[in-house]
C-alpha positions as a Markdown table, in Angstrom:
| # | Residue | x | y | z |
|---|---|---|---|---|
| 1 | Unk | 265.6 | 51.8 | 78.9 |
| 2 | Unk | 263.8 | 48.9 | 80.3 |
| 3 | Unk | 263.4 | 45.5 | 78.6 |
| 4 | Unk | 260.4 | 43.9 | 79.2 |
| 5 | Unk | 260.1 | 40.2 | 78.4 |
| 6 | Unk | 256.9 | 38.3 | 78.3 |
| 7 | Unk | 255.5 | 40.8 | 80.9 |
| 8 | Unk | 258.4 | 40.2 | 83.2 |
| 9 | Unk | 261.3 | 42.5 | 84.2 |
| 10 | Unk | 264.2 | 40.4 | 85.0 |
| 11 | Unk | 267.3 | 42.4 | 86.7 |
| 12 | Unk | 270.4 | 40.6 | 87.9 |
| 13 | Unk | 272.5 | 41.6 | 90.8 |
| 14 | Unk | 273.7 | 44.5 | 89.4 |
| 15 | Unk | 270.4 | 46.1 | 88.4 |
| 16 | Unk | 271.3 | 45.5 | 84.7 |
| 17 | Unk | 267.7 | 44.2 | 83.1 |
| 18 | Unk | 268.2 | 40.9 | 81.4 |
| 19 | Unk | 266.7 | 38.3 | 79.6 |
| 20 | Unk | 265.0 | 35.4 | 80.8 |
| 21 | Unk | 267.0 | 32.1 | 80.6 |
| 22 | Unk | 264.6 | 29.3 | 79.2 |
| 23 | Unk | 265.2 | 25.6 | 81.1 |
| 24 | Unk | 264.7 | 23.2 | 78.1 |
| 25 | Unk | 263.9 | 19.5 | 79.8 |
| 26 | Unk | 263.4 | 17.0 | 77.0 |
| 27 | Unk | 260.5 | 14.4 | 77.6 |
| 28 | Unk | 260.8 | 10.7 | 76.9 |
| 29 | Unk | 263.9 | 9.9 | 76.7 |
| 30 | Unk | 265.3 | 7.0 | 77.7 |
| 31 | Unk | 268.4 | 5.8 | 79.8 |
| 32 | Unk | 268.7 | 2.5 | 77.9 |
| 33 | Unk | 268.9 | 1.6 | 74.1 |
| 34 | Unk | 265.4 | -0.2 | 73.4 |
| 35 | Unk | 264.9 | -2.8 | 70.8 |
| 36 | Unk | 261.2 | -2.0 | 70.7 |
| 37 | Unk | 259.3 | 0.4 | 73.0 |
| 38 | Unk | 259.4 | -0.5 | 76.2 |
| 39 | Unk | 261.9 | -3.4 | 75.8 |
| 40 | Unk | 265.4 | -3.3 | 76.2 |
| 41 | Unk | 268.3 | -5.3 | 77.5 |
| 42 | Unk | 267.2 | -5.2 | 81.0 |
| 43 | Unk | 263.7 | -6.9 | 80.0 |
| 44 | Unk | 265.0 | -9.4 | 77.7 |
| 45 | Unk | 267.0 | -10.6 | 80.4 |
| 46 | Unk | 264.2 | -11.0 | 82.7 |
| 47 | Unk | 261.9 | -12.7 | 79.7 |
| 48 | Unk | 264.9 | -15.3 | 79.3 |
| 49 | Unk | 264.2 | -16.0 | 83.5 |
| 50 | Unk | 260.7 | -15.9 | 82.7 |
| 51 | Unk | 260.3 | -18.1 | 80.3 |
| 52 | Unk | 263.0 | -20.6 | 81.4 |
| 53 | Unk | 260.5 | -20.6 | 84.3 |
| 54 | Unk | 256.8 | -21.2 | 82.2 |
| 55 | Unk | 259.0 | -23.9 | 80.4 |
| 56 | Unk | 259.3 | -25.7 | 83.4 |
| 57 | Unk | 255.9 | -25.3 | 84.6 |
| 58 | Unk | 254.4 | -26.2 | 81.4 |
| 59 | Unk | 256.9 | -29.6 | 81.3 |
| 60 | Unk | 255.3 | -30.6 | 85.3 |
| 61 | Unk | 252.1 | -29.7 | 84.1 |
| 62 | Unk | 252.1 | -32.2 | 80.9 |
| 63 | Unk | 254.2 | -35.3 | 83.1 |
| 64 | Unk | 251.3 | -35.3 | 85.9 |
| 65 | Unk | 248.6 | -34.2 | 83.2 |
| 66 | Unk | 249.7 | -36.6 | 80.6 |
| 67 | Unk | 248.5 | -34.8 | 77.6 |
| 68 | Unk | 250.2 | -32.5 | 75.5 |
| 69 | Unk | 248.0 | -30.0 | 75.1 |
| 70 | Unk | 248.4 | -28.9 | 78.9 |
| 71 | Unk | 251.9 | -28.4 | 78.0 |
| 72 | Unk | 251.6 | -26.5 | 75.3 |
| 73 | Unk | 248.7 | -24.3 | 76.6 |
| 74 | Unk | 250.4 | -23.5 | 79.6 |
| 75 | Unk | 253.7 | -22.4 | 77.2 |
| 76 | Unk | 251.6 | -20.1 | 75.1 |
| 77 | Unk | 249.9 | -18.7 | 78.0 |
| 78 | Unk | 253.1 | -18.3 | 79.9 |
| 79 | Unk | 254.9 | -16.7 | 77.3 |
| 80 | Unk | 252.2 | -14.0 | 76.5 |
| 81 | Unk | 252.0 | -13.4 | 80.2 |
| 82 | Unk | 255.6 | -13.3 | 80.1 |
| 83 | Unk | 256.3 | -10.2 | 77.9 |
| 84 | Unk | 253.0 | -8.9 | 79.8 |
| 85 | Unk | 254.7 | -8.8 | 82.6 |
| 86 | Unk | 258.0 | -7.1 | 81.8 |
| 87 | Unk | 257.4 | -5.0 | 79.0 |
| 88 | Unk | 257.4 | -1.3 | 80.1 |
| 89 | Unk | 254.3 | 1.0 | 79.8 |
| 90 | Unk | 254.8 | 4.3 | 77.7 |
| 91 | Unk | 253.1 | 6.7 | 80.3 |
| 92 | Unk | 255.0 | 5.6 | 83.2 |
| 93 | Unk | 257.8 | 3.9 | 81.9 |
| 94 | Unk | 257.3 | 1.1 | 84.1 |
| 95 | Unk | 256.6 | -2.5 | 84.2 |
| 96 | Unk | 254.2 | -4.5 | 86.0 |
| 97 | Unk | 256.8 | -6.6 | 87.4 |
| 98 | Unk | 258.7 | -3.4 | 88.5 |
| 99 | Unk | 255.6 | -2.0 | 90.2 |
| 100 | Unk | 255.1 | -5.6 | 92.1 |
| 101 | Unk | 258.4 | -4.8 | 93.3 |
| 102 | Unk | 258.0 | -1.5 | 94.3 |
| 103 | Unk | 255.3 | -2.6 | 96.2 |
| 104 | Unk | 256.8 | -5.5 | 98.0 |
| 105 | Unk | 259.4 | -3.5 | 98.8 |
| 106 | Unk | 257.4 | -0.8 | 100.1 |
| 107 | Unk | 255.0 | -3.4 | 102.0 |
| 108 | Unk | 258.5 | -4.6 | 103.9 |
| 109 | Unk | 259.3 | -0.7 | 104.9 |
| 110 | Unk | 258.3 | 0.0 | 108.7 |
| 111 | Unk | 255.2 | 1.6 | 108.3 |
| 112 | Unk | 254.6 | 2.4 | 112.2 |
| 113 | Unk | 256.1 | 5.3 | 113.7 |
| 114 | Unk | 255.8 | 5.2 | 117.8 |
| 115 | Unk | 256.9 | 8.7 | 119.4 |
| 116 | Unk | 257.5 | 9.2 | 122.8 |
| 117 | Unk | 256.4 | 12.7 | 123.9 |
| 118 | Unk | 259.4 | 14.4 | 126.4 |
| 119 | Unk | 258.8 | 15.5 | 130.0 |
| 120 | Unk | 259.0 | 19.0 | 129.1 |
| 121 | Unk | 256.3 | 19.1 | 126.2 |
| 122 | Unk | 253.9 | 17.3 | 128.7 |
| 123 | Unk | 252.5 | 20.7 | 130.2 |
| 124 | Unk | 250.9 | 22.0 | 126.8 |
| 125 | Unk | 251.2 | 24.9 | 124.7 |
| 126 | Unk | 252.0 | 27.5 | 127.3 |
């Protein structure tokens, strides 16, 4: 008797009709433990950086500017740009800093390829 499954006959090796084996892949899951989505460990880390960084900025900005308000501006608009930049998108699961990366990175790559054609291939197609 033949087994028919979804409109496919599946025989092993030995001719013996079988069922077909399914491939379960689970979608989003992550490889890190996430505080919220798209912020883990790894992105905290790089906020810390960040906004050790905009901290700086903002406390040059307000010593040549001489008002506070410069400082603090540039704190709040640091910080927000900040978690901007390294929270990770839920389609992609990438950040914008990671994708600045991945492009500098791919910018840095050799990008020309010079070929030298041999003596033999130089008479054509024959």
């Amino acid at each position: 008797m033949k087994k028919v499954f979804q409109g496919y006959q599946l025989k092993n090796q030995k001719g013996v009709y079988m069922e077909e084996q399914r491939l379960f892949i689970p979608q989003g899951l992550k490889a890190e433990r996430e505080w919220r989505e798209g912020f883990g460990r790894r992105e905290l880390i790089q906020a810390v950086y960040g906004s050790i960084l905009v901290v700086v900025i903002a406390i040059l900005l307000y010593m040549i500017a001489g008002k506070l308000v410069y400082g603090v501006g540039a704190i709040l608009f640091g910080e927000a740009s900040v978690l901007a930049l390294v929270m990770r998108s839920q389609v992609t699961n990438i950040s914008i800093y990671s994708s600045l990366l991945f492009a500098i990175r791919f910018l840095r790559e050799q990008q020309h390829y010079t070929y030298k054609q041999l003596e033999e291939e130089k008479g054509g197609a024959e």
